């Protein structure tokens, strides 16, 4: 019985944390937040050099041969530090190619994706009559060799080298940047630490992943876990920020943190977010080792953390008073990040209904 | 990550199973029909085998085992599976026995520990008073030493197990000149005596689990004090950490959730089982998210306990998290009951009724959880001050000195 990070996982955590503390500290996050591109190429390549982008890929394609749990450790830190830029969509795209691709596809792409030399994203959501269609069984984009249609809410599509696209029938295919008929427009997302784009295809050639339909759900499960990990890290950062402010700010001649009303708000925030780290770990562990539980655990973690993070982020703004409502206060990064984590790959109630189905209720 | 117990412990599990196959249920009896004698003789065998009262020395009726959290967990799991009796619950076995083992005199241990854990003596607790609830140390019941006896005057409240209790352990102000905390002693006394009067309190469920206890010159021998005079506060705060059950409350929440799921299957919405309704499914899964969070958090805490590390803030959150789950369950159950929720649950005590209105006892009981053993607002103070490091409340800080 050992339900905690190993020494190696803690070392990974520390290394990534130290790297981001140096290369992408809060002043830099703020610059990128206000910047058009939205992320720092140097940070991206730094992550690639550290091996973070290929943690989950086999060693023969340049990966570290580790698991989703290690990626979740990284996602948590990025959530905590509100790190701008691509991550989860890139590692999901690589996971899809690793698990569903032909040998040629794997050899062509995985070494470059593991090093960060090439950047990939996933294009899954389509507009539907009753909201976004995130799930494989809902995808309608043509399953022929050429695609015509639209994918929405695609993270960091501008500048990506490769798209893993969800197809009718629940399969997956590859589309390269520069392919005929491919166009990308920026969506004005609230969260400026992870940019969203709309991708359109017109008779665009697509290279199918042979086992795409078998692994699409797995890849999305991994995405749910990584977004939940990000939300846990972000939620913890919120509580830390609100507590720190309460220990610093004085009114009526005392620290506001000595007022019971505020203490109780902060305690309730801690109750909501502190214990969820285990929920994220369990979902990652289930993905790696308990396949029959994996989908329900991922859905539960994403649904729970999606709501907890939004809730805690809102209360963090409130706990900061007027300054919390300003653009210059850092806590807005987490409020907006929480809205991304809540919505992308499906909102909490979608995943609650899925969990209910998967658990046989 | 490894959620298994390892081969050594799986062997231990097998031994427990072999023991249970031979001993429970008693020969040619259903577990539910076992007599008091059969249960007692099973417990003796389980103590001999080292499975029960593991923290209590053999000479006081325990099995005197090295602390081993995983072994204790396996024993709970296996006993639970076949619904074999575990240790007796209640104030005697769970509070008095460990306190005496740490602080009691040899005579007190010899006299009281074995009989407390075997249920021959039933104990109740005399801590709270009408004016001393969350601020327990402001208690005013007095104890005066006169002619080799403590003479007690005052009133206790929220005393459970009062119906059957032979003895009480009580916090009493024996040093009126000393400070708030330093004036308190921990005394033992007989309940059956002229100076002790018990008046049951009827609670909102209709049950009377609690009583008020009045002392009018109640008497107890001078050497029935545990610890030094004035050390009662410290004595009452000490609970031996032997094999803390790190996942018991998470399992109880999971059990409560399974009951809720059964209710959702039996209750109807528009002529269909409520569990098929989209909003009910979402609401169930939302509660399930909290139940799973507690389960996983208990694994984290169990791991830290095994490694001898502190769970830091996490362990401070358990009580309020469990309370919150109980409240959410009660609110959804209420919604599912519809008009049935306006009916009185019949046939007290709770759980003997056939209708779904029995859930209204859980509805009211969930409020009890938010009050008993430190209210949720007191829990929030503790989390904020000890967990998050926020400044102490000025009033509480003033009289904190023990």
XYZ file of C-alpha atoms in Angstrom:
763
model
C 0.000 0.000 0.000
C 1.611 3.183 -1.190
C -0.720 5.838 -2.532
C 1.702 8.677 -2.933
C 4.235 9.891 -5.432
C 7.472 7.948 -5.662
C 10.835 9.626 -5.096
C 11.329 9.751 -8.869
C 7.936 11.362 -9.364
C 8.725 13.932 -6.676
C 12.003 14.684 -8.369
C 10.158 15.222 -11.646
C 7.743 17.512 -9.849
C 10.545 19.562 -8.323
C 12.488 19.779 -11.565
C 9.547 21.011 -13.620
C 8.502 23.371 -10.855
C 11.969 24.863 -10.620
C 12.182 25.216 -14.382
C 8.867 27.066 -14.583
C 9.704 29.197 -11.549
C 12.785 30.404 -13.403
C 11.647 30.488 -17.010
C 7.998 31.378 -16.622
C 7.478 33.181 -13.320
C 4.366 35.290 -12.720
C 5.656 38.482 -14.436
C 6.330 36.412 -17.549
C 2.905 34.735 -17.267
C 1.382 38.210 -17.219
C 3.305 39.287 -20.321
C 2.190 36.188 -22.181
C -1.378 36.629 -20.965
C -1.484 40.041 -22.643
C 0.518 38.901 -25.676
C -0.968 37.841 -29.022
C 0.947 34.599 -29.458
C 0.074 33.413 -25.960
C 3.094 31.288 -25.246
C 6.828 31.272 -25.035
C 8.721 29.140 -27.567
C 11.692 29.008 -25.200
C 9.580 27.447 -22.447
C 8.146 24.968 -24.940
C 11.569 23.863 -26.116
C 12.819 23.769 -22.540
C 10.042 21.356 -21.661
C 10.972 19.269 -24.682
C 14.649 19.172 -23.684
C 13.705 18.076 -20.170
C 11.782 15.170 -21.684
C 8.475 16.344 -20.254
C 6.657 16.163 -23.599
C 7.511 12.493 -24.087
C 7.184 11.205 -20.542
C 4.456 8.785 -21.608
C 6.003 7.641 -24.890
C 8.135 4.501 -25.314
C 11.860 4.887 -25.098
C 12.465 3.696 -28.678
C 10.768 6.826 -30.026
C 12.544 9.187 -27.655
C 10.113 8.992 -24.748
C 10.701 8.179 -21.088
C 8.462 5.080 -20.992
C 6.452 6.417 -18.066
C 2.714 6.758 -17.550
C -0.205 9.145 -17.322
C 0.499 9.751 -13.636
C 3.770 11.481 -14.529
C 1.967 13.694 -17.039
C -0.614 14.503 -14.359
C 2.183 15.579 -12.006
C 3.341 18.027 -14.668
C -0.206 19.214 -15.445
C -0.771 19.940 -11.757
C 2.289 22.174 -11.612
C 1.247 24.001 -14.770
C -2.159 24.597 -13.224
C -0.549 25.848 -10.045
C 1.700 28.229 -11.967
C -0.954 29.122 -14.593
C 1.668 28.276 -17.207
C 0.649 29.664 -20.599
C 0.944 27.506 -23.682
C 0.295 24.083 -25.119
C 0.737 20.896 -23.138
C -2.168 18.506 -22.623
C -3.366 18.582 -26.247
C 0.149 17.871 -27.482
C 0.758 14.868 -25.224
C -2.723 13.539 -26.073
C -2.005 13.793 -29.788
C 1.240 11.899 -29.282
C -0.549 9.291 -27.162
C -3.094 8.776 -29.938
C -0.360 8.223 -32.528
C 1.569 5.928 -30.200
C -1.455 3.769 -29.404
C -3.363 3.901 -32.689
C -0.780 4.710 -35.363
C 0.954 2.491 -37.895
C 4.680 1.877 -37.509
C 5.317 4.458 -40.230
C 3.137 7.059 -38.530
C 4.804 6.416 -35.190
C 8.296 6.652 -36.630
C 7.477 9.756 -38.604
C 5.994 11.719 -35.734
C 6.738 10.419 -32.243
C 10.452 11.315 -31.966
C 9.714 14.875 -33.106
C 6.714 15.185 -30.817
C 8.640 13.799 -27.832
C 11.372 16.396 -28.269
C 8.965 19.265 -28.963
C 10.536 19.840 -32.385
C 7.062 19.349 -33.838
C 3.939 20.510 -32.047
C 0.577 18.743 -32.266
C -2.945 19.328 -31.041
C -6.248 17.493 -30.965
C -9.319 18.637 -32.877
C -12.391 16.893 -31.519
C -15.316 19.223 -30.747
C -17.996 19.931 -33.309
C -20.984 22.228 -33.003
C -24.306 20.456 -32.520
C -27.950 21.360 -32.038
C -27.690 20.904 -28.270
C -24.180 22.139 -27.567
C -20.642 21.044 -28.326
C -20.103 17.460 -29.444
C -16.988 16.228 -27.645
C -17.579 12.488 -27.664
C -16.418 10.045 -30.363
C -19.935 8.753 -31.030
C -21.025 12.319 -31.862
C -18.306 13.176 -34.369
C -19.610 13.817 -37.877
C -16.556 15.060 -39.765
C -16.192 12.874 -42.874
C -14.410 9.591 -42.556
C -13.181 9.461 -46.139
C -9.646 10.280 -47.144
C -10.521 13.994 -47.519
C -12.272 16.062 -44.838
C -14.717 18.925 -45.184
C -16.119 20.628 -42.146
C -15.154 22.298 -38.926
C -13.628 21.511 -35.536
C -13.977 23.967 -32.692
C -12.287 24.698 -29.378
C -9.003 23.346 -30.703
C -6.229 24.275 -28.240
C -3.286 26.188 -29.734
C -4.087 25.211 -33.311
C -2.352 28.298 -34.736
C 1.204 27.287 -35.437
C 0.671 23.605 -34.752
C 2.461 21.189 -37.099
C -0.007 18.347 -36.765
C -3.666 17.800 -35.919
C -5.146 14.606 -34.537
C -8.723 14.871 -35.757
C -11.810 13.039 -34.499
C -13.761 11.401 -37.337
C -17.237 10.040 -37.975
C -17.467 6.573 -36.479
C -15.230 7.554 -33.603
C -11.922 7.110 -35.385
C -8.909 9.416 -35.516
C -6.847 10.811 -38.365
C -3.783 12.990 -38.923
C -3.811 16.277 -40.785
C -0.564 18.172 -41.314
C -0.244 21.934 -41.257
C -0.142 23.349 -44.750
C -2.510 20.653 -46.021
C -4.819 21.867 -48.794
C -8.086 23.398 -47.547
C -6.937 23.639 -43.930
C -7.558 26.987 -42.223
C -7.308 28.132 -38.616
C -8.977 31.100 -36.943
C -8.388 32.217 -33.398
C -11.375 32.073 -31.068
C -11.392 34.809 -28.464
C -11.115 32.604 -25.397
C -11.403 33.951 -21.867
C -8.404 31.960 -20.687
C -5.447 33.628 -22.328
C -3.037 31.045 -20.925
C -4.440 28.360 -23.241
C -5.592 29.724 -26.598
C -8.457 28.205 -28.531
C -8.935 28.120 -32.263
C -11.429 27.030 -34.865
C -10.134 24.750 -37.625
C -11.869 24.321 -40.973
C -11.242 21.663 -43.588
C -12.169 21.742 -47.255
C -11.366 18.566 -49.151
C -8.378 18.289 -46.821
C -6.376 15.055 -47.030
C -6.345 12.987 -43.833
C -4.138 10.078 -42.870
C -6.186 7.699 -40.699
C -4.743 6.148 -37.548
C -5.460 2.421 -38.029
C -6.649 1.774 -34.446
C -8.147 5.224 -33.891
C -11.629 4.033 -33.023
C -10.214 1.642 -30.393
C -8.197 4.277 -28.581
C -10.233 7.483 -28.993
C -12.003 7.020 -25.661
C -8.712 6.232 -23.927
C -7.098 9.359 -25.295
C -10.033 11.480 -24.181
C -9.943 9.786 -20.742
C -6.297 10.812 -20.436
C -7.315 14.353 -21.362
C -9.954 14.411 -18.643
C -7.366 13.355 -16.081
C -4.876 16.005 -17.201
C -7.497 18.761 -17.073
C -8.519 17.555 -13.612
C -4.858 17.667 -12.533
C -4.540 21.189 -13.894
C -7.698 22.164 -12.000
C -6.357 20.721 -8.756
C -3.105 22.647 -9.126
C -4.969 25.831 -10.011
C -7.393 25.425 -7.138
C -4.529 24.932 -4.684
C -2.853 28.069 -6.023
C -6.110 29.947 -5.444
C -6.372 28.871 -1.807
C -2.699 29.703 -1.258
C -3.149 33.149 -2.797
C -6.292 33.913 -0.806
C -4.682 32.739 2.452
C -1.544 34.749 1.757
C -3.615 37.857 1.096
C -5.575 37.329 4.325
C -2.295 37.137 6.249
C -1.003 40.345 4.701
C -3.897 42.732 4.255
C -4.847 44.817 7.298
C -8.123 46.526 8.114
C -9.400 47.849 11.437
C -5.797 47.594 12.606
C -5.530 43.794 12.263
C -4.845 41.201 9.576
C -8.124 40.419 7.849
C -7.290 36.710 8.237
C -8.105 37.015 11.923
C -11.782 37.656 11.112
C -13.825 34.521 11.545
C -16.071 35.232 8.557
C -13.093 35.196 6.210
C -11.464 32.249 7.995
C -14.561 30.183 7.400
C -14.632 31.064 3.696
C -10.989 30.089 3.363
C -11.498 26.884 5.348
C -14.401 25.909 3.088
C -12.207 26.492 0.044
C -9.553 24.208 1.536
C -12.205 21.546 2.216
C -13.241 21.705 -1.443
C -9.822 21.488 -3.056
C -7.161 19.983 -0.738
C -8.496 16.400 -0.700
C -8.946 16.234 -4.495
C -5.308 15.466 -5.195
C -5.971 11.806 -4.411
C -8.951 11.796 -6.786
C -6.697 12.933 -9.628
C -4.003 10.425 -8.707
C -6.532 7.632 -8.542
C -7.903 8.478 -11.991
C -4.353 8.506 -13.401
C -3.519 5.258 -11.609
C -6.720 3.655 -12.929
C -5.859 4.793 -16.471
C -2.426 3.186 -16.125
C -3.334 0.009 -14.226
C -7.081 -0.564 -13.698
C -8.542 -0.406 -17.214
C -12.046 -1.481 -16.195
C -12.305 1.505 -13.827
C -10.444 4.034 -15.958
C -13.264 5.781 -17.828
C -15.512 6.233 -14.799
C -12.608 7.464 -12.666
C -11.529 9.954 -15.337
C -15.090 11.223 -15.799
C -15.564 11.574 -12.041
C -12.289 13.435 -11.572
C -12.934 15.830 -14.464
C -16.511 16.553 -13.373
C -15.596 17.066 -9.731
C -12.471 19.151 -10.270
C -14.128 21.210 -13.014
C -16.709 22.500 -10.575
C -14.389 22.720 -7.565
C -11.840 24.861 -9.415
C -14.429 27.344 -10.708
C -15.967 27.570 -7.259
C -12.659 28.100 -5.452
C -11.437 30.593 -8.073
C -14.591 32.686 -7.696
C -14.234 32.748 -3.924
C -10.551 33.669 -4.286
C -11.473 36.786 -6.268
C -14.016 37.685 -3.594
C -11.507 37.144 -0.789
C -9.172 39.642 -2.450
C -11.779 42.396 -2.396
C -11.527 45.219 -4.962
C -7.990 44.414 -6.040
C -9.150 40.915 -7.013
C -11.484 42.440 -9.578
C -8.684 44.176 -11.457
C -6.808 43.026 -14.559
C -3.515 43.573 -12.743
C -4.250 41.044 -9.994
C -2.888 37.576 -10.770
C -5.899 35.691 -9.446
C -7.837 36.415 -12.643
C -5.525 33.943 -14.442
C -6.911 31.080 -12.360
C -10.531 32.173 -12.638
C -10.201 32.101 -16.414
C -8.144 28.936 -16.402
C -10.872 27.291 -14.350
C -13.418 28.112 -17.044
C -11.221 26.376 -19.630
C -10.758 23.285 -17.464
C -14.496 23.220 -16.788
C -15.589 23.376 -20.426
C -12.954 21.722 -22.587
C -13.578 18.033 -23.424
C -17.051 18.357 -21.941
C -18.617 20.034 -18.930
C -19.085 18.406 -15.504
C -22.663 17.277 -16.071
C -21.788 15.521 -19.328
C -19.198 13.503 -17.446
C -21.502 12.905 -14.491
C -24.055 11.327 -16.843
C -21.266 9.254 -18.377
C -20.045 8.175 -14.943
C -23.587 7.180 -13.992
C -23.832 5.046 -17.154
C -20.376 3.531 -16.710
C -21.060 2.648 -13.073
C -24.273 0.879 -14.070
C -26.660 3.064 -12.077
C 1.241 3.855 -6.687
C 0.344 0.518 -5.229
C -3.052 -0.051 -3.680
C -2.346 -3.700 -2.881
C -1.248 -4.939 0.538
C 1.636 -7.131 -0.610
C 2.142 -10.912 -0.280
C 2.999 -10.854 3.427
C -0.275 -9.158 4.222
C -2.267 -11.314 1.836
C -0.978 -14.272 3.880
C -2.223 -12.496 6.991
C -5.598 -12.068 5.271
C -5.715 -15.789 4.556
C -5.073 -16.575 8.244
C -7.922 -14.269 9.252
C -10.188 -16.051 6.760
C -9.233 -19.476 8.103
C -9.983 -18.285 11.634
C -13.328 -16.834 10.602
C -14.370 -19.958 8.676
C -13.871 -21.969 11.852
C -15.403 -19.478 14.285
C -18.111 -17.384 12.619
C -20.999 -17.725 12.410
C -21.221 -20.137 15.369
C -21.974 -23.734 14.351
C -25.474 -24.304 13.029
C -26.465 -20.688 13.647
C -27.146 -17.712 11.403
C -25.008 -14.692 12.246
C -28.138 -12.666 13.028
C -29.399 -15.280 15.519
C -26.180 -15.597 17.527
C -26.744 -15.399 21.286
C -24.913 -13.011 23.596
C -22.893 -15.964 24.945
C -21.894 -17.073 21.454
C -20.805 -13.528 20.570
C -18.814 -13.250 23.790
C -17.082 -16.566 23.236
C -16.287 -15.537 19.626
C -14.723 -12.305 20.876
C -12.579 -14.257 23.359
C -11.337 -16.505 20.556
C -10.636 -13.457 18.376
C -8.662 -11.822 21.189
C -6.658 -15.038 21.673
C -5.905 -15.053 17.952
C -4.666 -11.466 18.154
C -7.440 -9.865 16.121
C -9.328 -7.707 18.618
C -8.265 -5.146 21.249
C -4.834 -5.194 19.740
C -3.629 -2.139 21.663
C -4.639 -3.514 25.086
C -2.231 -5.617 27.189
C -3.104 -9.277 27.700
C -3.442 -8.843 31.452
C -6.295 -6.395 30.882
C -8.080 -8.616 28.396
C -6.539 -7.390 25.141
C -4.400 -9.201 22.596
C -1.352 -6.934 22.965
C -0.198 -6.736 19.348
C 2.397 -4.509 17.773
C 0.733 -1.587 16.020
C 0.171 -2.584 12.403
C -2.259 -0.422 10.472
C -2.496 -2.720 7.478
C -3.111 -5.840 9.562
C -5.812 -3.952 11.439
C -7.342 -2.874 8.132
C -7.349 -6.435 6.790
C -8.991 -7.685 9.990
C -11.711 -5.025 9.664
C -12.286 -5.925 6.027
C -12.499 -9.665 6.635
C -14.622 -9.397 9.790
C -16.866 -6.944 7.935
C -17.325 -9.324 4.995
C -18.815 -12.073 7.181
C -20.317 -9.560 9.612
C -18.407 -10.982 12.563
C -18.477 -8.952 15.800
C -15.583 -6.545 16.250
C -14.590 -4.693 19.416
C -17.423 -3.309 21.501
C -18.146 0.306 20.706
C -18.972 3.016 23.213
C -17.262 5.360 25.610
C -15.789 2.626 27.824
C -13.830 0.613 25.268
C -13.088 3.535 22.950
C -12.343 6.427 25.319
C -11.910 5.318 28.895
C -9.734 2.226 28.303
C -7.062 4.010 26.237
C -7.064 6.961 28.640
C -6.549 4.724 31.667
C -3.797 2.799 29.902
C -1.939 6.059 29.425
C -2.735 7.877 32.672
C -4.375 5.497 35.151
C -2.894 3.990 38.310
C -2.279 0.218 38.413
C -5.349 -0.183 40.567
C -7.505 1.776 38.123
C -6.264 -0.251 35.187
C -6.813 -3.549 37.019
C -10.283 -2.575 38.077
C -11.677 -0.932 35.014
C -9.974 -1.744 31.715
C -10.951 -5.403 31.283
C -14.528 -4.837 32.392
C -14.834 -1.808 30.082
C -13.672 -3.651 26.977
C -15.726 -6.752 27.751
C -18.840 -4.668 28.295
C -19.376 -5.721 31.892
C -19.137 -2.065 32.888
C -20.911 0.458 30.676
C -19.383 3.941 30.798
C -20.726 7.354 29.898
C -18.947 10.666 29.436
C -19.504 13.815 31.483
C -17.848 16.635 29.563
C -20.329 19.206 28.118
C -22.387 21.483 30.323
C -25.202 23.863 29.444
C -22.736 26.769 29.514
C -19.714 24.845 28.247
C -20.113 23.435 24.726
C -17.593 24.504 22.098
C -15.852 26.357 24.949
C -15.603 23.196 27.034
C -12.884 24.444 29.369
C -15.294 27.000 30.823
C -17.070 24.124 32.636
C -18.317 24.864 36.163
C -19.222 21.531 37.789
C -17.240 21.520 41.052
C -15.411 18.766 42.855
C -14.303 19.269 46.452
C -12.222 16.829 48.455
C -13.999 16.217 51.802
C -13.178 13.412 54.238
C -11.382 11.268 51.624
C -14.071 11.681 48.996
C -14.696 13.961 46.044
C -18.043 15.734 46.398
C -19.481 16.835 43.070
C -22.037 19.553 42.343
C -23.233 20.833 38.985
C -24.734 19.648 35.726
C -23.578 17.733 32.659
C -25.432 17.496 29.348
C -25.359 15.507 26.060
C -24.464 12.359 27.999
C -24.926 9.299 25.756
C -25.316 5.670 26.915
C -27.021 7.031 30.024
C -29.668 4.288 30.008
C -27.250 1.506 30.813
C -24.206 3.302 32.207
C -22.738 2.055 35.480
C -19.964 4.636 35.595
C -19.075 8.057 34.263
C -15.743 9.699 33.516
C -16.153 13.423 34.009
C -14.280 16.704 33.752
C -14.767 18.625 36.977
C -13.404 21.914 38.343
C -11.407 20.894 41.425
C -8.980 23.836 41.609
C -11.146 26.960 41.549
C -8.140 29.228 42.130
C -6.186 27.864 39.164
C -6.550 28.982 35.545
C -9.373 28.013 33.231
C -7.751 24.822 31.918
C -5.487 24.156 34.917
C -8.408 23.925 37.331
C -9.944 20.821 35.773
C -9.545 17.207 36.934
C -10.614 13.911 35.353
C -12.744 11.918 37.809
C -14.481 8.548 37.693
C -17.765 8.008 39.530
C -20.618 5.553 40.017
C -23.910 6.524 38.387
C -26.093 4.598 40.833
C -25.996 6.834 43.908
C -28.318 9.359 45.551
C -26.347 12.427 44.414
C -26.721 11.606 40.683
C -29.955 12.342 38.860
C -30.452 11.554 35.158
C -33.083 13.261 33.006
C -33.369 12.064 29.391
C -33.465 14.669 26.615
C -35.896 13.992 23.798
C -34.253 14.905 20.494
C -35.760 15.958 17.140
C -35.926 12.383 15.896
C -38.011 11.421 18.927
C -35.186 9.281 20.327
C -33.514 9.979 23.645
C -29.877 9.143 23.061
C -28.800 11.971 25.364
C -29.471 12.906 28.963
C -28.787 15.677 31.409
C -26.987 14.509 34.521
C -27.298 16.504 37.758
C -24.834 16.196 40.635
C -26.088 17.123 44.113
C -23.299 16.162 46.485
C -22.486 13.143 44.319
C -19.571 11.233 45.799
C -16.564 9.322 44.533
C -13.407 8.053 46.316
C -10.356 10.325 46.470
C -8.244 7.931 44.394
C -10.752 7.780 41.531
C -8.955 10.689 39.921
C -7.070 9.949 36.693
C -3.809 11.858 36.436
C -2.877 14.664 38.797
C -5.244 17.241 40.214
C -5.622 19.953 37.586
C -4.344 17.700 34.774
C -7.821 16.723 33.562
C -7.685 18.832 30.401
C -4.512 17.127 29.234
C -5.764 13.683 30.279
C -8.995 14.145 28.326
C -7.155 15.243 25.183
C -4.925 12.190 25.013
C -6.072 9.458 22.712
C -3.534 6.774 22.070
C -2.624 6.597 18.416
C -2.347 2.865 18.074
C -3.891 1.775 14.798
C -5.913 4.694 13.612
C -8.629 3.634 11.204
C -7.757 5.904 8.325
C -10.469 4.785 5.958
C -13.415 4.011 8.222
C -15.280 7.253 7.698
C -14.744 7.150 3.928
C -16.223 3.632 3.907
C -19.224 4.840 5.907
C -19.821 7.620 3.384
C -19.594 5.072 0.562
C -22.163 2.902 2.365
C -24.487 5.865 2.813
C -24.167 6.627 -0.889
C -25.098 3.039 -1.806
C -28.249 3.431 0.298
C -29.061 6.638 -1.547
C -28.647 4.808 -4.850
C -31.130 2.160 -3.688
C -33.574 4.928 -2.803
C -33.113 6.462 -6.271
C -33.940 3.074 -7.785
C -37.089 2.608 -5.730
C -38.412 6.201 -5.814
C -40.435 7.172 -8.887
C -40.462 10.210 -11.151
C -43.252 10.308 -13.777
C -43.845 6.606 -13.346
C -40.210 5.670 -13.916
C -37.444 4.915 -11.390
C -35.918 8.221 -10.287
C -32.426 6.917 -11.076
C -33.296 7.113 -14.786
C -33.955 10.851 -14.582
C -31.165 12.932 -16.097
C -31.004 15.488 -13.294
C -31.104 12.822 -10.616
C -28.212 11.010 -12.294
C -26.220 14.235 -12.394
C -26.992 14.949 -8.753
C -26.040 11.407 -7.708
C -22.772 11.611 -9.619
C -21.994 14.998 -8.062
C -22.257 13.464 -4.572
C -20.309 10.444 -5.783
C -17.486 12.872 -6.686
C -17.204 13.873 -3.044
C -17.472 10.270 -1.815
C -14.672 9.227 -4.177
C -12.602 12.233 -3.128
C -12.821 11.099 0.495
C -11.965 7.501 -0.440
C -8.857 8.581 -2.349
C -7.877 11.109 0.325
C -8.078 8.317 2.903
C -5.575 6.276 0.829
C -3.226 9.270 0.853
C -3.630 9.626 4.623
C -3.199 5.888 5.204
C 0.029 5.958 3.199
C 1.381 8.891 5.202
C 0.433 7.131 8.452
C 2.267 3.979 7.326
C 5.332 6.061 6.549
C 5.133 7.771 9.924
C 4.511 11.100 8.230
C 1.900 13.662 9.123
C -1.112 14.133 6.854
C -0.916 17.840 7.678
C -4.036 19.696 6.640
C -5.761 16.669 5.077
C -6.712 14.977 8.343
C -8.260 18.204 9.652
C -10.701 18.171 6.720
C -12.234 14.720 7.243
C -14.933 15.549 9.743
C -16.411 18.444 7.821
C -16.076 16.564 4.518
C -18.039 13.612 5.932
C -20.614 16.003 7.369
C -20.987 17.746 4.013
C -21.537 14.412 2.267
C -24.190 13.450 4.835
C -25.964 16.740 4.244
C -25.885 16.426 0.466
C -27.228 12.886 0.696
C -30.035 14.057 2.970
C -30.992 16.898 0.606
C -31.181 14.616 -2.433
C -33.046 11.949 -0.457
C -35.517 14.610 0.629
C -36.030 15.642 -2.987
C -36.580 12.032 -4.056
C -39.105 11.380 -1.302
C -41.476 14.131 -2.382
C -44.576 14.214 -0.177
C -43.426 11.166 1.802
C -40.861 13.478 3.393
C -43.694 15.149 5.316
C -44.505 11.875 7.110
C -43.139 10.985 10.506
C -40.839 7.996 10.348
C -42.777 5.398 12.321
C -41.571 2.870 14.844
C -38.607 4.498 16.523
C -35.726 3.858 16.692
C -34.835 4.723 13.118
C -34.715 2.185 10.351
C -37.562 -0.105 11.363
C -40.113 1.394 8.994
C -40.949 -0.044 5.614
C -41.602 3.297 3.868
C -39.015 5.656 2.402
C -39.859 8.178 5.123
C -37.257 6.430 7.253
C -34.842 8.628 5.283
C -36.094 11.598 7.257
C -34.189 10.223 10.232
C -31.020 10.484 8.131
C -32.149 13.995 7.132
C -32.268 15.007 10.797
C -29.278 12.895 11.790
C -27.111 14.678 9.229
C -27.710 17.840 11.251
C -26.502 16.010 14.322
C -23.261 15.228 12.475
C -22.696 18.943 11.918
C -23.004 19.544 15.670
C -21.673 16.521 17.568
C -17.978 16.158 18.308
C -17.102 19.760 17.379
C -19.511 21.743 15.226
C -18.721 22.434 11.591
C -17.976 26.056 12.451
C -15.481 24.945 15.094
C -13.974 22.624 12.462
C -13.609 25.653 10.165
C -11.739 27.534 12.894
C -9.400 24.581 13.361
C -8.775 24.230 9.619
C -8.134 27.966 9.223
C -5.818 28.268 12.222
C -3.973 24.951 12.355
C -4.212 24.018 8.688
C -3.913 27.325 6.871
C -1.923 29.180 9.546
C -4.313 32.116 9.886
C -4.102 34.237 13.060
C -5.771 32.865 16.196
C -9.136 34.239 17.163
C -8.411 36.945 19.727
C -10.908 35.704 22.343
C -9.856 32.051 22.066
C -6.156 32.950 22.111
C -6.568 34.855 25.395
C -7.498 31.790 27.458
C -5.634 29.183 25.443
C -2.997 28.612 28.187
C -3.634 25.149 29.582
